[in-house]
Amino acid sequence: MPREIVSEREKRLPKLTIGKLLKIAKEDKNIISLGPGEPDFVAPEHIREAAKQALDKGCTHYSPVSGRADLKEKITEKLEKENGISVEPEQVVVTAGSTEAIMLALMCVTDPGDGVIIPDPGFLAYRPCVEILNGMPLILDLKEEEGFQIAKEDLERTILPEKTKAIIINTPGNPTGVVFSRKTLEEIADFAVEYDLLIISDEAYEKFVYDEAKHISIGSLNGMGSRVLTLQSFSKSYAMPGFRLGYAAGPKEVINGMKKLHIFSSVCAPTISQIAGLHALSGNQKCVEEMRKEYDRRRKMIVKRVNEIDGFSCVKPEGAFYVFPNIKDFGLSSYEFAEKLLKEAKVAVVPGTEFGRNGEGFVRLSYATAYEKIEEAADRIERWVKGFNI
Ligand SMILES: Cc1ncc(COP(=O)(O)O)c(C=O)c1O
C-alpha cells in the first residue's frame, strides 16, 4: 500500500482480547468455554421452518427500509402487551440485530463532541460506537457493592450537563446479570427529564429474568414515551443471533432519523429473518419459557459452585445468562487470570476489562453452555484454585 490508508478512527478502536482467547478455546477441543455471549440452543423448529418456507416462496427481495408492515404491527402489539409501551408502527424500525439499532440511534443523536453516558462494566459495543462517531463516552461507574445498580449520585457525577445528549442503559445487564429495580429506573427517568436526555434502553435479555426479578421497560414509566428509545433483539429471546434481527421503538423524530440512516447502512434487515421473526412473535412462547427455565437451572448451580471456590465471590445475577465473579484475591489482572485459567485449567472465561475499566478484577462466565459442561468447568476451576497460592 503506497500510503497509510487506514483511518485514525479505525486505529483508535480497542482491540478486543475476547477474540484471541475464544479462538484458542475453539481450537483446543479439551477446553470448556464459558465465553459465549450467545445461546447454545438453536432457534426453535417453527421459526426455522418459517424461514425455509419464506425462502422457497422466493422472499429474496428487499423489505421496506423500516421493516415489513406485518412484523412492525406485531411488534407494536408485543410492546403494548408485554412491555406496557404504546407506539404506532411508524415508531418502529427493524434492524440487523440490536447492534445496528445502537449504532443508528447514536448516529441519529450525536454530533461530534456530544456526550453519551454509558454503563461500565457494560456491553462492549457501547463505547466504540460512541467513539466511531467522535462522540464523548461518559463512563458511569457501576459498583459491585451497589449490586451494579445505577445510583443517582453517580449519574450526577458523570454528566456534563451542557454536552450530554443521551444515556444508554441495559437491563437485564451484560456482563453483570443485574436487573434494574423500579426504583433505579424511576431515578434514571427523573434524571433524564431533569437534563433533557434521550434514554437508549437496551433490553436484549428481557426474557431471561429469574427468582423474584421482573423486567421493567423504562419506556413504560409515566410520561417517558417521548424520551425513551427501546431496543429489543431476537438473538437471545428466540436463540436467533445468526438471523441478525432486532428493532428500536420510540419517539418519531429519532425513529425517522434512524430510518434515513438505515438506507445508507444496510437498507433493511434481512427479509427472511423478518418473516422468521414474525413467526417467533406470533407462535407459541413455550420455547422461550423452556430456555429460561434451563438457564435458571444452570444459573443456580454455577452461582453456588463459584461461591464455594476460594477466592471467588459473586453477586447473584437475576437476569441474562452471565455471572460476573470478583477474582481480586488472586492478585492477577483480569486478563492474566483468564489467560492462566485457559492455559492451566482449560476453561475459557472473558476478562472483565473487556466490558470497561470497572471490569478489572472480575471475569465473565456464561452459562449459555450445557449443564454438564458447566459442572465440569467448575470442577476444573476448583482443582486449579487448590494448586494456586492465594
Ligand atoms: C447487552 C447487549 N445488547 C445488544 C447485543 C446485540 O445483540 P444483537 O445485535 O445480536 O441483537 C448484545 C449481544 O451480545 C448484548 O449483550
mmCIF file of C-alpha atoms and ligand atoms in Angstrom:
data_model
loop_
_atom_site.group_PDB
_atom_site.id
_atom_site.type_symbol
_atom_site.label_atom_id
_atom_site.label_comp_id
_atom_site.label_asym_id
_atom_site.label_seq_id
_atom_site.Cartn_x
_atom_site.Cartn_y
_atom_site.Cartn_z
ATOM 1 C CA MET A 1 0.000 0.000 0.000
ATOM 2 C CA PRO A 2 1.645 3.319 -1.081
ATOM 3 C CA ARG A 3 0.304 5.343 1.820
ATOM 4 C CA GLU A 4 -1.414 4.979 5.164
ATOM 5 C CA ILE A 5 -4.893 4.066 4.035
ATOM 6 C CA VAL A 6 -6.499 3.024 7.297
ATOM 7 C CA SER A 7 -8.258 5.831 9.172
ATOM 8 C CA GLU A 8 -7.183 7.155 12.559
ATOM 9 C CA ARG A 9 -10.670 6.332 13.770
ATOM 10 C CA GLU A 10 -10.224 2.678 12.904
ATOM 11 C CA LYS A 11 -6.800 2.566 14.511
ATOM 12 C CA ARG A 12 -8.169 4.003 17.720
ATOM 13 C CA LEU A 13 -10.801 1.264 18.088
ATOM 14 C CA PRO A 14 -9.990 -1.020 21.031
ATOM 15 C CA LYS A 15 -8.523 -4.397 20.234
ATOM 16 C CA LEU A 16 -10.694 -6.964 21.919
ATOM 17 C CA THR A 17 -8.877 -9.801 23.661
ATOM 18 C CA ILE A 18 -12.079 -11.825 23.757
ATOM 19 C CA GLY A 19 -11.459 -12.930 20.162
ATOM 20 C CA LYS A 20 -7.918 -14.130 20.903
ATOM 21 C CA LEU A 21 -8.956 -16.177 23.922
ATOM 22 C CA LEU A 22 -12.074 -17.605 22.290
ATOM 23 C CA LYS A 23 -10.013 -18.609 19.240
ATOM 24 C CA ILE A 24 -7.692 -20.660 21.447
ATOM 25 C CA ALA A 25 -10.772 -22.118 23.145
ATOM 26 C CA LYS A 26 -12.241 -23.158 19.792
ATOM 27 C CA GLU A 27 -9.039 -24.733 18.519
ATOM 28 C CA ASP A 28 -8.339 -26.838 21.589
ATOM 29 C CA LYS A 29 -11.060 -29.471 21.927
ATOM 30 C CA ASN A 30 -10.127 -30.066 25.585
ATOM 31 C CA ILE A 31 -11.117 -26.559 26.574
ATOM 32 C CA ILE A 32 -14.547 -25.865 28.051
ATOM 33 C CA SER A 33 -15.678 -22.437 27.048
ATOM 34 C CA LEU A 34 -17.745 -20.296 29.374
ATOM 35 C CA GLY A 35 -17.091 -17.446 26.964
ATOM 36 C CA PRO A 36 -20.041 -17.344 24.565
ATOM 37 C CA GLY A 37 -22.353 -14.374 24.503
ATOM 38 C CA GLU A 38 -24.980 -16.263 22.540
ATOM 39 C CA PRO A 39 -27.476 -19.017 23.344
ATOM 40 C CA ASP A 40 -26.247 -22.587 22.964
ATOM 41 C CA PHE A 41 -29.770 -23.501 21.775
ATOM 42 C CA VAL A 42 -30.635 -23.445 18.095
ATOM 43 C CA ALA A 43 -33.653 -21.392 17.044
ATOM 44 C CA PRO A 44 -36.897 -23.334 17.651
ATOM 45 C CA GLU A 45 -38.137 -25.505 14.805
ATOM 46 C CA HIS A 46 -41.239 -23.490 13.879
ATOM 47 C CA ILE A 47 -39.033 -20.422 13.396
ATOM 48 C CA ARG A 48 -36.543 -22.274 11.207
ATOM 49 C CA GLU A 49 -39.453 -23.764 9.245
ATOM 50 C CA ALA A 50 -40.905 -20.294 8.606
ATOM 51 C CA ALA A 51 -37.536 -19.153 7.253
ATOM 52 C CA LYS A 52 -37.300 -22.203 4.963
ATOM 53 C CA GLN A 53 -40.781 -21.640 3.585
ATOM 54 C CA ALA A 54 -40.076 -17.957 3.006
ATOM 55 C CA LEU A 55 -37.021 -18.932 1.025
ATOM 56 C CA ASP A 56 -38.967 -21.472 -1.012
ATOM 57 C CA LYS A 57 -41.603 -18.845 -1.780
ATOM 58 C CA GLY A 58 -38.883 -16.614 -3.165
ATOM 59 C CA CYS A 59 -38.904 -13.956 -0.430
ATOM 60 C CA THR A 60 -35.471 -12.838 -1.504
ATOM 61 C CA HIS A 61 -36.233 -9.153 -2.094
ATOM 62 C CA TYR A 62 -35.589 -6.027 -0.045
ATOM 63 C CA SER A 63 -38.230 -5.174 2.521
ATOM 64 C CA PRO A 64 -39.350 -1.602 3.279
ATOM 65 C CA VAL A 65 -36.484 0.286 4.944
ATOM 66 C CA SER A 66 -38.093 0.328 8.392
ATOM 67 C CA GLY A 67 -39.240 -3.302 8.176
ATOM 68 C CA ARG A 68 -42.166 -5.359 6.913
ATOM 69 C CA ALA A 69 -45.586 -3.963 7.801
ATOM 70 C CA ASP A 70 -46.798 -7.292 9.288
ATOM 71 C CA LEU A 71 -43.762 -7.550 11.559
ATOM 72 C CA LYS A 72 -43.988 -3.932 12.739
ATOM 73 C CA GLU A 73 -47.685 -4.392 13.506
ATOM 74 C CA LYS A 74 -46.863 -7.490 15.572
ATOM 75 C CA ILE A 75 -44.021 -5.669 17.339
ATOM 76 C CA THR A 76 -46.361 -2.865 18.438
ATOM 77 C CA GLU A 77 -48.807 -5.458 19.825
ATOM 78 C CA LYS A 78 -45.982 -7.190 21.670
ATOM 79 C CA LEU A 79 -44.646 -3.925 23.114
ATOM 80 C CA GLU A 80 -48.101 -2.938 24.331
ATOM 81 C CA LYS A 81 -48.912 -6.312 25.855
ATOM 82 C CA GLU A 82 -45.554 -7.324 27.319
ATOM 83 C CA ASN A 83 -43.715 -4.078 27.928
ATOM 84 C CA GLY A 84 -46.506 -1.571 28.547
ATOM 85 C CA ILE A 85 -45.206 0.622 25.713
ATOM 86 C CA SER A 86 -47.688 2.189 23.281
ATOM 87 C CA VAL A 87 -46.286 3.016 19.852
ATOM 88 C CA GLU A 88 -47.596 3.170 16.303
ATOM 89 C CA PRO A 89 -45.951 1.016 13.625
ATOM 90 C CA GLU A 90 -44.257 4.147 12.193
ATOM 91 C CA GLN A 91 -42.444 4.478 15.516
ATOM 92 C CA VAL A 92 -40.619 1.191 14.919
ATOM 93 C CA VAL A 93 -37.536 0.446 12.843
ATOM 94 C CA VAL A 94 -36.460 -3.155 12.307
ATOM 95 C CA THR A 95 -32.685 -3.596 12.211
ATOM 96 C CA ALA A 96 -29.957 -6.151 11.548
ATOM 97 C CA GLY A 97 -29.685 -7.136 15.214
ATOM 98 C CA SER A 98 -29.915 -4.636 18.020
ATOM 99 C CA THR A 99 -26.228 -3.843 17.459
ATOM 100 C CA GLU A 100 -27.278 -1.987 14.307
ATOM 101 C CA ALA A 101 -30.029 -0.247 16.262
ATOM 102 C CA ILE A 102 -27.457 1.001 18.820
ATOM 103 C CA MET A 103 -25.295 2.413 16.044
ATOM 104 C CA LEU A 104 -28.201 4.027 14.155
ATOM 105 C CA ALA A 105 -29.564 5.549 17.348
ATOM 106 C CA LEU A 106 -26.191 7.055 18.224
ATOM 107 C CA MET A 107 -25.688 8.301 14.662
ATOM 108 C CA CYS A 108 -29.065 9.940 14.881
ATOM 109 C CA VAL A 109 -28.463 11.801 18.149
ATOM 110 C CA THR A 110 -24.747 12.545 18.480
ATOM 111 C CA ASP A 111 -22.790 15.294 16.829
ATOM 112 C CA PRO A 112 -19.005 15.227 17.277
ATOM 113 C CA GLY A 113 -18.168 16.086 20.888
ATOM 114 C CA ASP A 114 -21.599 15.218 22.266
ATOM 115 C CA GLY A 115 -21.604 13.213 25.464
ATOM 116 C CA VAL A 116 -23.311 9.858 25.876
ATOM 117 C CA ILE A 117 -23.440 8.240 29.306
ATOM 118 C CA ILE A 118 -22.576 4.546 29.142
ATOM 119 C CA PRO A 119 -22.539 1.929 31.905
ATOM 120 C CA ASP A 120 -19.200 0.422 32.923
ATOM 121 C CA PRO A 121 -18.975 -2.542 33.102
ATOM 122 C CA GLY A 122 -21.272 -2.703 30.121
ATOM 123 C CA PHE A 123 -21.833 -4.323 26.735
ATOM 124 C CA LEU A 124 -18.603 -3.932 24.789
ATOM 125 C CA ALA A 125 -20.158 -2.231 21.727
ATOM 126 C CA TYR A 126 -21.350 0.932 23.501
ATOM 127 C CA ARG A 127 -18.072 2.750 23.879
ATOM 128 C CA PRO A 128 -16.669 2.027 20.389
ATOM 129 C CA CYS A 129 -19.992 3.047 18.821
ATOM 130 C CA VAL A 130 -19.844 6.424 20.582
ATOM 131 C CA GLU A 131 -16.176 6.856 19.669
ATOM 132 C CA ILE A 132 -16.618 5.943 15.994
ATOM 133 C CA LEU A 133 -18.940 8.940 15.787
ATOM 134 C CA ASN A 134 -16.443 11.186 17.565
ATOM 135 C CA GLY A 135 -18.844 11.441 20.464
ATOM 136 C CA MET A 136 -17.666 11.569 24.049
ATOM 137 C CA PRO A 137 -18.306 8.451 26.153
ATOM 138 C CA LEU A 138 -19.116 9.475 29.719
ATOM 139 C CA ILE A 139 -18.324 6.496 31.896
ATOM 140 C CA LEU A 140 -20.909 5.648 34.515
ATOM 141 C CA ASP A 141 -19.281 3.512 37.202
ATOM 142 C CA LEU A 142 -21.411 0.541 38.252
ATOM 143 C CA LYS A 143 -20.192 -0.779 41.566
ATOM 144 C CA GLU A 144 -20.221 -4.299 42.931
ATOM 145 C CA GLU A 145 -21.092 -3.039 46.429
ATOM 146 C CA GLU A 146 -24.234 -1.441 44.966
ATOM 147 C CA GLY A 147 -25.146 -4.675 43.203
ATOM 148 C CA PHE A 148 -24.174 -2.983 39.891
ATOM 149 C CA GLN A 149 -27.382 -0.915 40.035
ATOM 150 C CA ILE A 150 -27.168 2.677 38.778
ATOM 151 C CA ALA A 151 -27.032 5.199 41.636
ATOM 152 C CA LYS A 152 -28.386 8.759 41.338
ATOM 153 C CA GLU A 153 -25.194 10.311 42.792
ATOM 154 C CA ASP A 154 -23.097 8.512 40.187
ATOM 155 C CA LEU A 155 -25.286 9.862 37.401
ATOM 156 C CA GLU A 156 -24.853 13.391 38.778
ATOM 157 C CA ARG A 157 -21.113 12.885 38.990
ATOM 158 C CA THR A 158 -20.856 11.601 35.432
ATOM 159 C CA ILE A 159 -22.889 14.064 33.415
ATOM 160 C CA LEU A 160 -21.532 17.122 31.637
ATOM 161 C CA PRO A 161 -24.860 18.974 31.548
ATOM 162 C CA GLU A 162 -24.332 21.195 28.504
ATOM 163 C CA LYS A 163 -22.807 18.495 26.368
ATOM 164 C CA THR A 164 -24.741 15.324 27.135
ATOM 165 C CA LYS A 165 -27.409 14.084 24.739
ATOM 166 C CA ALA A 166 -28.212 10.548 25.782
ATOM 167 C CA ILE A 167 -27.753 7.770 28.285
ATOM 168 C CA ILE A 168 -27.547 4.078 27.431
ATOM 169 C CA ILE A 169 -28.927 1.653 29.970
ATOM 170 C CA ASN A 170 -29.028 -2.124 29.806
ATOM 171 C CA THR A 171 -31.320 -4.308 31.867
ATOM 172 C CA PRO A 172 -31.023 -7.268 32.326
ATOM 173 C CA GLY A 173 -27.357 -6.456 32.078
ATOM 174 C CA ASN A 174 -24.390 -7.880 30.247
ATOM 175 C CA PRO A 175 -21.915 -8.742 31.809
ATOM 176 C CA THR A 176 -23.247 -8.416 35.360
ATOM 177 C CA GLY A 177 -26.663 -10.106 35.110
ATOM 178 C CA VAL A 178 -28.125 -7.209 37.108
ATOM 179 C CA VAL A 179 -31.827 -6.416 36.675
ATOM 180 C CA PHE A 180 -32.690 -2.794 37.419
ATOM 181 C CA SER A 181 -35.329 -2.278 40.063
ATOM 182 C CA ARG A 182 -38.315 0.012 39.515
ATOM 183 C CA LYS A 183 -36.709 2.480 41.932
ATOM 184 C CA THR A 184 -33.481 2.565 39.909
ATOM 185 C CA LEU A 185 -35.437 3.052 36.679
ATOM 186 C CA GLU A 186 -37.512 5.843 38.213
ATOM 187 C CA GLU A 187 -34.340 7.620 39.310
ATOM 188 C CA ILE A 188 -32.862 7.293 35.838
ATOM 189 C CA ALA A 189 -36.125 8.583 34.350
ATOM 190 C CA ASP A 190 -36.158 11.630 36.668
ATOM 191 C CA PHE A 191 -32.531 12.315 35.849
ATOM 192 C CA ALA A 192 -33.201 12.113 32.088
ATOM 193 C CA VAL A 193 -36.105 14.540 32.416
ATOM 194 C CA GLU A 194 -34.031 16.956 34.506
ATOM 195 C CA TYR A 195 -31.162 17.032 31.994
ATOM 196 C CA ASP A 196 -33.324 16.581 28.893
ATOM 197 C CA LEU A 197 -31.667 13.345 27.751
ATOM 198 C CA LEU A 198 -32.735 10.583 25.413
ATOM 199 C CA ILE A 199 -32.641 7.183 27.122
ATOM 200 C CA ILE A 200 -31.469 4.347 24.906
ATOM 201 C CA SER A 201 -32.750 1.269 26.714
ATOM 202 C CA ASP A 202 -31.085 -1.963 25.606
ATOM 203 C CA GLU A 203 -33.369 -4.824 26.622
ATOM 204 C CA ALA A 204 -31.794 -7.663 24.633
ATOM 205 C CA TYR A 205 -32.105 -10.062 27.597
ATOM 206 C CA GLU A 206 -35.632 -9.064 28.663
ATOM 207 C CA LYS A 207 -36.932 -12.644 28.599
ATOM 208 C CA PHE A 208 -34.304 -14.031 30.915
ATOM 209 C CA VAL A 209 -35.068 -12.957 34.459
ATOM 210 C CA TYR A 210 -35.152 -15.222 37.494
ATOM 211 C CA ASP A 211 -36.348 -15.552 41.093
ATOM 212 C CA GLU A 212 -38.500 -12.582 42.066
ATOM 213 C CA ALA A 213 -36.958 -10.236 39.491
ATOM 214 C CA LYS A 214 -39.231 -8.622 36.939
ATOM 215 C CA HIS A 215 -38.146 -6.969 33.741
ATOM 216 C CA ILE A 216 -39.486 -3.422 33.571
ATOM 217 C CA SER A 217 -39.151 -1.330 30.423
ATOM 218 C CA ILE A 218 -38.241 2.241 31.325
ATOM 219 C CA GLY A 219 -40.334 3.349 28.333
ATOM 220 C CA SER A 220 -43.447 2.178 30.181
ATOM 221 C CA LEU A 221 -42.943 4.584 33.084
ATOM 222 C CA ASN A 222 -45.286 7.536 33.297
ATOM 223 C CA GLY A 223 -44.581 10.184 30.673
ATOM 224 C CA MET A 224 -41.380 8.536 29.396
ATOM 225 C CA GLY A 225 -42.669 7.571 25.953
ATOM 226 C CA SER A 226 -41.300 10.769 24.415
ATOM 227 C CA ARG A 227 -37.707 10.274 25.557
ATOM 228 C CA VAL A 228 -37.076 6.528 25.584
ATOM 229 C CA LEU A 229 -35.831 4.533 22.649
ATOM 230 C CA THR A 230 -36.426 0.862 23.447
ATOM 231 C CA LEU A 231 -34.097 -1.635 21.772
ATOM 232 C CA GLN A 232 -35.043 -5.292 21.521
ATOM 233 C CA SER A 233 -33.424 -8.295 19.907
ATOM 234 C CA PHE A 234 -34.465 -11.723 18.654
ATOM 235 C CA SER A 235 -30.920 -13.046 19.207
ATOM 236 C CA LYS A 236 -31.291 -14.092 22.813
ATOM 237 C CA SER A 237 -35.084 -14.364 23.328
ATOM 238 C CA TYR A 238 -35.551 -16.818 20.446
ATOM 239 C CA ALA A 239 -31.973 -18.069 20.059
ATOM 240 C CA MET A 240 -31.728 -16.374 16.657
ATOM 241 C CA PRO A 241 -28.389 -14.473 16.679
ATOM 242 C CA GLY A 242 -27.428 -15.588 13.181
ATOM 243 C CA PHE A 243 -30.681 -14.229 11.755
ATOM 244 C CA ARG A 244 -29.490 -10.722 12.698
ATOM 245 C CA LEU A 245 -32.783 -9.270 13.785
ATOM 246 C CA GLY A 246 -33.653 -6.569 16.285
ATOM 247 C CA TYR A 247 -35.646 -3.364 16.457
ATOM 248 C CA ALA A 248 -35.958 0.063 18.010
ATOM 249 C CA ALA A 249 -39.184 1.748 19.072
ATOM 250 C CA GLY A 250 -39.646 5.252 20.370
ATOM 251 C CA PRO A 251 -40.022 8.958 19.601
ATOM 252 C CA LYS A 252 -40.951 9.678 15.973
ATOM 253 C CA GLU A 253 -38.150 12.150 15.284
ATOM 254 C CA VAL A 254 -35.480 9.684 16.414
ATOM 255 C CA ILE A 255 -37.055 6.772 14.539
ATOM 256 C CA ASN A 256 -37.373 8.908 11.389
ATOM 257 C CA GLY A 257 -33.693 9.820 11.624
ATOM 258 C CA MET A 258 -32.777 6.182 12.090
ATOM 259 C CA LYS A 259 -34.835 5.188 9.046
ATOM 260 C CA LYS A 260 -32.972 7.744 6.930
ATOM 261 C CA LEU A 261 -29.623 6.427 8.132
ATOM 262 C CA HIS A 262 -30.772 2.841 7.598
ATOM 263 C CA ILE A 263 -30.988 3.444 3.845
ATOM 264 C CA PHE A 264 -27.272 4.155 3.823
ATOM 265 C CA SER A 265 -26.170 1.387 6.181
ATOM 266 C CA SER A 266 -27.980 -1.842 5.350
ATOM 267 C CA VAL A 267 -31.170 -0.692 3.520
ATOM 268 C CA CYS A 268 -33.257 -3.118 5.571
ATOM 269 C CA ALA A 269 -32.962 -6.062 7.923
ATOM 270 C CA PRO A 270 -32.807 -9.429 6.097
ATOM 271 C CA THR A 271 -36.275 -10.192 4.701
ATOM 272 C CA ILE A 272 -36.172 -13.907 5.514
ATOM 273 C CA SER A 273 -35.174 -13.099 9.083
ATOM 274 C CA GLN A 274 -38.100 -10.690 9.388
ATOM 275 C CA ILE A 275 -40.519 -13.434 8.343
ATOM 276 C CA ALA A 276 -38.898 -15.800 10.847
ATOM 277 C CA GLY A 277 -39.191 -13.061 13.482
ATOM 278 C CA LEU A 278 -42.874 -12.607 12.742
ATOM 279 C CA HIS A 279 -43.406 -16.317 13.419
ATOM 280 C CA ALA A 280 -41.319 -16.080 16.566
ATOM 281 C CA LEU A 281 -43.580 -13.360 17.963
ATOM 282 C CA SER A 282 -46.844 -14.922 16.730
ATOM 283 C CA GLY A 283 -46.035 -18.515 17.648
ATOM 284 C CA ASN A 284 -46.232 -20.387 20.935
ATOM 285 C CA GLN A 285 -43.992 -18.735 23.549
ATOM 286 C CA LYS A 286 -43.407 -22.023 25.377
ATOM 287 C CA CYS A 287 -39.978 -22.310 23.735
ATOM 288 C CA VAL A 288 -38.850 -19.097 25.430
ATOM 289 C CA GLU A 289 -40.007 -20.293 28.837
ATOM 290 C CA GLU A 290 -38.224 -23.614 28.320
ATOM 291 C CA MET A 291 -34.960 -21.850 27.591
ATOM 292 C CA ARG A 292 -35.453 -19.532 30.555
ATOM 293 C CA LYS A 293 -36.025 -22.476 32.883
ATOM 294 C CA GLU A 294 -32.911 -24.245 31.670
ATOM 295 C CA TYR A 295 -30.812 -21.084 32.072
ATOM 296 C CA ASP A 296 -32.214 -20.722 35.567
ATOM 297 C CA ARG A 297 -31.255 -24.308 36.456
ATOM 298 C CA ARG A 298 -27.700 -23.647 35.261
ATOM 299 C CA ARG A 299 -27.574 -20.261 36.982
ATOM 300 C CA LYS A 300 -28.427 -21.725 40.373
ATOM 301 C CA MET A 301 -25.739 -24.348 40.013
ATOM 302 C CA ILE A 302 -22.992 -22.055 38.701
ATOM 303 C CA VAL A 303 -23.590 -19.365 41.337
ATOM 304 C CA LYS A 304 -23.435 -21.965 44.115
ATOM 305 C CA ARG A 305 -20.332 -23.619 42.699
ATOM 306 C CA VAL A 306 -18.492 -20.353 42.055
ATOM 307 C CA ASN A 307 -19.176 -19.008 45.534
ATOM 308 C CA GLU A 308 -17.806 -22.221 47.049
ATOM 309 C CA ILE A 309 -14.453 -21.778 45.330
ATOM 310 C CA ASP A 310 -11.794 -19.958 47.369
ATOM 311 C CA GLY A 311 -11.043 -16.503 46.041
ATOM 312 C CA PHE A 312 -14.256 -16.203 44.021
ATOM 313 C CA SER A 313 -17.317 -14.275 45.076
ATOM 314 C CA CYS A 314 -20.249 -13.126 43.038
ATOM 315 C CA VAL A 315 -23.359 -11.037 43.356
ATOM 316 C CA LYS A 316 -26.258 -13.352 42.493
ATOM 317 C CA PRO A 317 -27.317 -12.396 38.986
ATOM 318 C CA GLU A 318 -31.052 -12.116 38.416
ATOM 319 C CA GLY A 319 -31.033 -11.858 34.650
ATOM 320 C CA ALA A 320 -29.317 -12.561 31.294
ATOM 321 C CA PHE A 321 -27.053 -15.644 31.201
ATOM 322 C CA TYR A 322 -23.856 -14.475 32.858
ATOM 323 C CA VAL A 323 -22.179 -14.497 36.247
ATOM 324 C CA PHE A 324 -19.533 -11.888 36.969
ATOM 325 C CA PRO A 325 -17.419 -13.032 39.910
ATOM 326 C CA ASN A 326 -14.850 -10.942 41.715
ATOM 327 C CA ILE A 327 -11.404 -12.560 41.472
ATOM 328 C CA LYS A 328 -9.329 -9.799 43.088
ATOM 329 C CA ASP A 329 -7.931 -12.147 45.780
ATOM 330 C CA PHE A 330 -5.803 -13.876 43.146
ATOM 331 C CA GLY A 331 -3.673 -10.760 42.718
ATOM 332 C CA LEU A 332 -3.764 -11.046 38.933
ATOM 333 C CA SER A 333 -5.264 -8.722 36.347
ATOM 334 C CA SER A 334 -8.478 -9.988 34.762
ATOM 335 C CA TYR A 335 -6.612 -10.713 31.562
ATOM 336 C CA GLU A 336 -3.764 -12.580 33.286
ATOM 337 C CA PHE A 337 -6.312 -14.554 35.255
ATOM 338 C CA ALA A 338 -8.332 -15.523 32.168
ATOM 339 C CA GLU A 339 -5.188 -16.454 30.254
ATOM 340 C CA LYS A 340 -3.845 -18.598 33.098
ATOM 341 C CA LEU A 341 -7.176 -20.305 33.606
ATOM 342 C CA LEU A 342 -7.342 -21.053 29.911
ATOM 343 C CA LYS A 343 -3.834 -22.493 29.694
ATOM 344 C CA GLU A 344 -3.689 -24.308 33.016
ATOM 345 C CA ALA A 345 -7.285 -25.296 33.806
ATOM 346 C CA LYS A 346 -8.532 -25.436 30.208
ATOM 347 C CA VAL A 347 -11.530 -23.256 30.954
ATOM 348 C CA ALA A 348 -12.252 -20.139 28.879
ATOM 349 C CA VAL A 349 -13.785 -17.088 30.531
ATOM 350 C CA VAL A 350 -13.880 -13.446 29.437
ATOM 351 C CA PRO A 351 -11.709 -10.868 31.279
ATOM 352 C CA GLY A 352 -13.900 -8.239 32.944
ATOM 353 C CA THR A 353 -11.882 -5.445 31.354
ATOM 354 C CA GLU A 354 -13.480 -6.279 28.003
ATOM 355 C CA PHE A 355 -16.517 -4.514 29.450
ATOM 356 C CA GLY A 356 -14.700 -1.410 30.683
ATOM 357 C CA ARG A 357 -12.271 -0.246 33.343
ATOM 358 C CA ASN A 358 -14.598 -1.257 36.197
ATOM 359 C CA GLY A 359 -14.406 -4.840 34.995
ATOM 360 C CA GLU A 360 -10.837 -5.074 36.323
ATOM 361 C CA GLY A 361 -10.751 -7.762 38.996
ATOM 362 C CA PHE A 362 -13.731 -9.624 37.527
ATOM 363 C CA VAL A 363 -14.320 -12.262 34.868
ATOM 364 C CA ARG A 364 -17.487 -13.099 32.954
ATOM 365 C CA LEU A 365 -18.726 -16.672 32.897
ATOM 366 C CA SER A 366 -21.542 -17.509 30.521
ATOM 367 C CA TYR A 367 -23.999 -20.250 31.329
ATOM 368 C CA ALA A 368 -25.232 -20.457 27.759
ATOM 369 C CA THR A 369 -23.439 -23.823 27.735
ATOM 370 C CA ALA A 370 -24.685 -27.328 28.591
ATOM 371 C CA TYR A 371 -25.256 -28.014 32.313
ATOM 372 C CA GLU A 372 -22.755 -30.899 32.434
ATOM 373 C CA LYS A 373 -20.072 -28.797 30.780
ATOM 374 C CA ILE A 374 -20.558 -26.027 33.318
ATOM 375 C CA GLU A 375 -20.247 -28.585 36.121
ATOM 376 C CA GLU A 376 -17.046 -29.953 34.640
ATOM 377 C CA ALA A 377 -15.691 -26.400 34.206
ATOM 378 C CA ALA A 378 -16.456 -25.671 37.878
ATOM 379 C CA ASP A 379 -14.615 -28.881 38.882
ATOM 380 C CA ARG A 380 -11.608 -27.851 36.829
ATOM 381 C CA ILE A 381 -11.556 -24.323 38.281
ATOM 382 C CA GLU A 382 -11.848 -25.749 41.801
ATOM 383 C CA ARG A 383 -8.920 -28.114 41.256
ATOM 384 C CA TRP A 384 -6.853 -25.341 39.684
ATOM 385 C CA VAL A 385 -7.520 -22.944 42.561
ATOM 386 C CA LYS A 386 -6.401 -25.582 45.093
ATOM 387 C CA GLY A 387 -2.986 -25.557 43.468
ATOM 388 C CA PHE A 388 -2.868 -21.763 43.445
ATOM 389 C CA ASN A 389 -1.449 -19.994 46.464
ATOM 390 C CA ILE A 390 -3.935 -17.218 47.150
HETATM 391 C C1 LIG B 1 -26.458 -6.125 26.054
HETATM 392 C C2 LIG B 1 -26.464 -6.492 24.632
HETATM 393 N N1 LIG B 1 -27.071 -5.690 23.769
HETATM 394 C C3 LIG B 1 -27.100 -5.974 22.453
HETATM 395 C C4 LIG B 1 -26.485 -7.099 21.966
HETATM 396 C C5 LIG B 1 -26.505 -7.308 20.493
HETATM 397 O O1 LIG B 1 -27.324 -8.313 20.087
HETATM 398 P P1 LIG B 1 -27.806 -8.460 18.592
HETATM 399 O O2 LIG B 1 -27.082 -7.488 17.755
HETATM 400 O O3 LIG B 1 -27.487 -9.868 18.218
HETATM 401 O O4 LIG B 1 -29.269 -8.186 18.625
HETATM 402 C C6 LIG B 1 -25.817 -7.967 22.818
HETATM 403 C C7 LIG B 1 -25.125 -9.159 22.313
HETATM 404 O O5 LIG B 1 -24.411 -9.853 22.981
HETATM 405 C C8 LIG B 1 -25.809 -7.667 24.197
HETATM 406 O O6 LIG B 1 -25.175 -8.437 25.077
#
